[in-house]
Amino acid sequence: MRNILVIGAGRSSSSLITYLLEKSFTENLKITVADVSLKLAKDKIKNHANGNAIALNIFNDNERTIAIENADIVVSMLPAHLHLNIAKDCLKFKKNMVTASYISNEMKALNEEAIAKNLIFMNEIGLDPGIDHMSAMKVLDVIRAKGGKIILFESFTGGLVAPESDNNLWNYKFTWNPRNVVLAGQGGAAQFLQEGSYKYIPYHKLFRRTEILKIDGYGKFEGYANRDSLKYKEVYGLDTILTLYRGTIRRVGFSRAWNVFVQLGMTDDSYTMENSEHMSYRDFTNSFLAYNPNDSVELKLRHYLKIDQDDIIWEKLVELDIFNKNKKVGLKNATPAQILEKILSDSWTLKEDDKDMIVMQHLFGYELNNEKHQILSSMVCIGDNQIYTAMAKTVGLPVAIATLKILNGEINTPGVQLPIKKEIYEPILKELEENGIIFTEKKVAYLGYNPENVNG
């Protein structure tokens, strides 16, 4: 039997492992799931005849190399910074490798050796990055094949709560790593192109510059800019493009309320707070406000940020219990961002019966025969339950499909790469459609950002 080694049995691996197990009889596969937690690995294979769970500490060189040497292909579902040792072992033992992570500079440096050994190191094959690349390149290639010139590309993705489970004022719950949500947008100004002009949004202004999106059947959303849209000029071959913007999707109103935390300093992860374990939620909120013995914490915050008492933002803050004097932080030497994450987790953790939702939308503008055209491409995926979430499905299925196609020799171009070639994205998108991950396209009037092209 051919042995597929999946390293990491976290939340995003459920659909991936189930897909491979379901294919195991017809494809002659053994699926070895390795995790630092043997229980977690066993939970994922569910006593399947072709499943094998092992405990693996990736920092133990002996354990790691034995597992990789015994595999026919390796899938790493670990955080991106942990892929490198696995990749080096794959080079040593001549194993193909698949990850859902962005290609790091360290991973990119292995490209020549991977090509020399005829190995495929497929990366960025999850949701975002992954499905975003493939679905975008499919439309871009069709436009180019017609002789069209791409002048606009916008792309938005969001992990949200499904409408039937949307029962808080923020219209949001954590569907992925909460820490990443709290720290979103930090690390430099967002940069992008609009009608040929380079634009920049510093972090402290990011959540007040949003775009409005509409998804048929699901209503209005908003998008805020990702940190670096410009790198996609090279990735997608968009050297002459006028508008290039990638963003994150939230429900309308989320960003304006989130901006309160940014302005207060609650999303800061650069220092620890004194006596954080003994702080109440109210103490935490008060620590960012000026001292005034006569005004309440609530009043000070409203005055400081000019929030009216009947503003929906105020109701959203109250809903999160940030003024509760009885709830304790309970985290020692915590940063503001860690404390905020703890507070938000009280309200935003998915309940047992909750379902999540993935929303993705692309806009393509192009010139053809001296006319401007625009295509809108949208995808919505609703999770089944807490194990088979929309996030697990959209991250795990493309990884699984690519893994099997590499193993079967259907994907055979060697090197460190992402899925932007037609021979890769076309069959994977087709199989994703069969699994309910479907993009709908429609032609709309070309709008651009500044149709009159004045002072762009």
Tab-separated table of C-alpha atoms in Angstrom, residues 161-164 213-221 251 357-359 379-382:
chain	number	residue	atom	x	y	z
A	161	VAL	CA	-20.395	32.433	10.814
A	162	ALA	CA	-23.230	30.933	8.742
A	163	PRO	CA	-26.507	32.906	8.686
A	164	GLU	CA	-28.350	30.273	10.749
A	213	LEU	CA	-19.427	43.792	-1.509
A	214	LYS	CA	-22.664	42.059	-2.422
A	215	ILE	CA	-23.066	38.283	-2.667
A	216	ASP	CA	-26.250	37.018	-4.313
A	217	GLY	CA	-28.438	35.322	-1.721
A	218	TYR	CA	-26.293	36.438	1.225
A	219	GLY	CA	-26.525	40.224	1.202
A	220	LYS	CA	-23.907	42.883	1.875
A	221	PHE	CA	-20.398	42.447	3.234
A	251	ARG	CA	-20.190	41.623	7.685
A	357	MET	CA	-19.240	29.976	6.332
A	358	ILE	CA	-16.500	30.775	3.832
A	359	VAL	CA	-17.114	33.626	1.395
A	379	MET	CA	-18.213	31.311	-3.830
A	380	VAL	CA	-20.019	30.552	-0.566
A	381	CYS	CA	-19.435	27.364	1.402
A	382	ILE	CA	-21.400	26.453	4.561
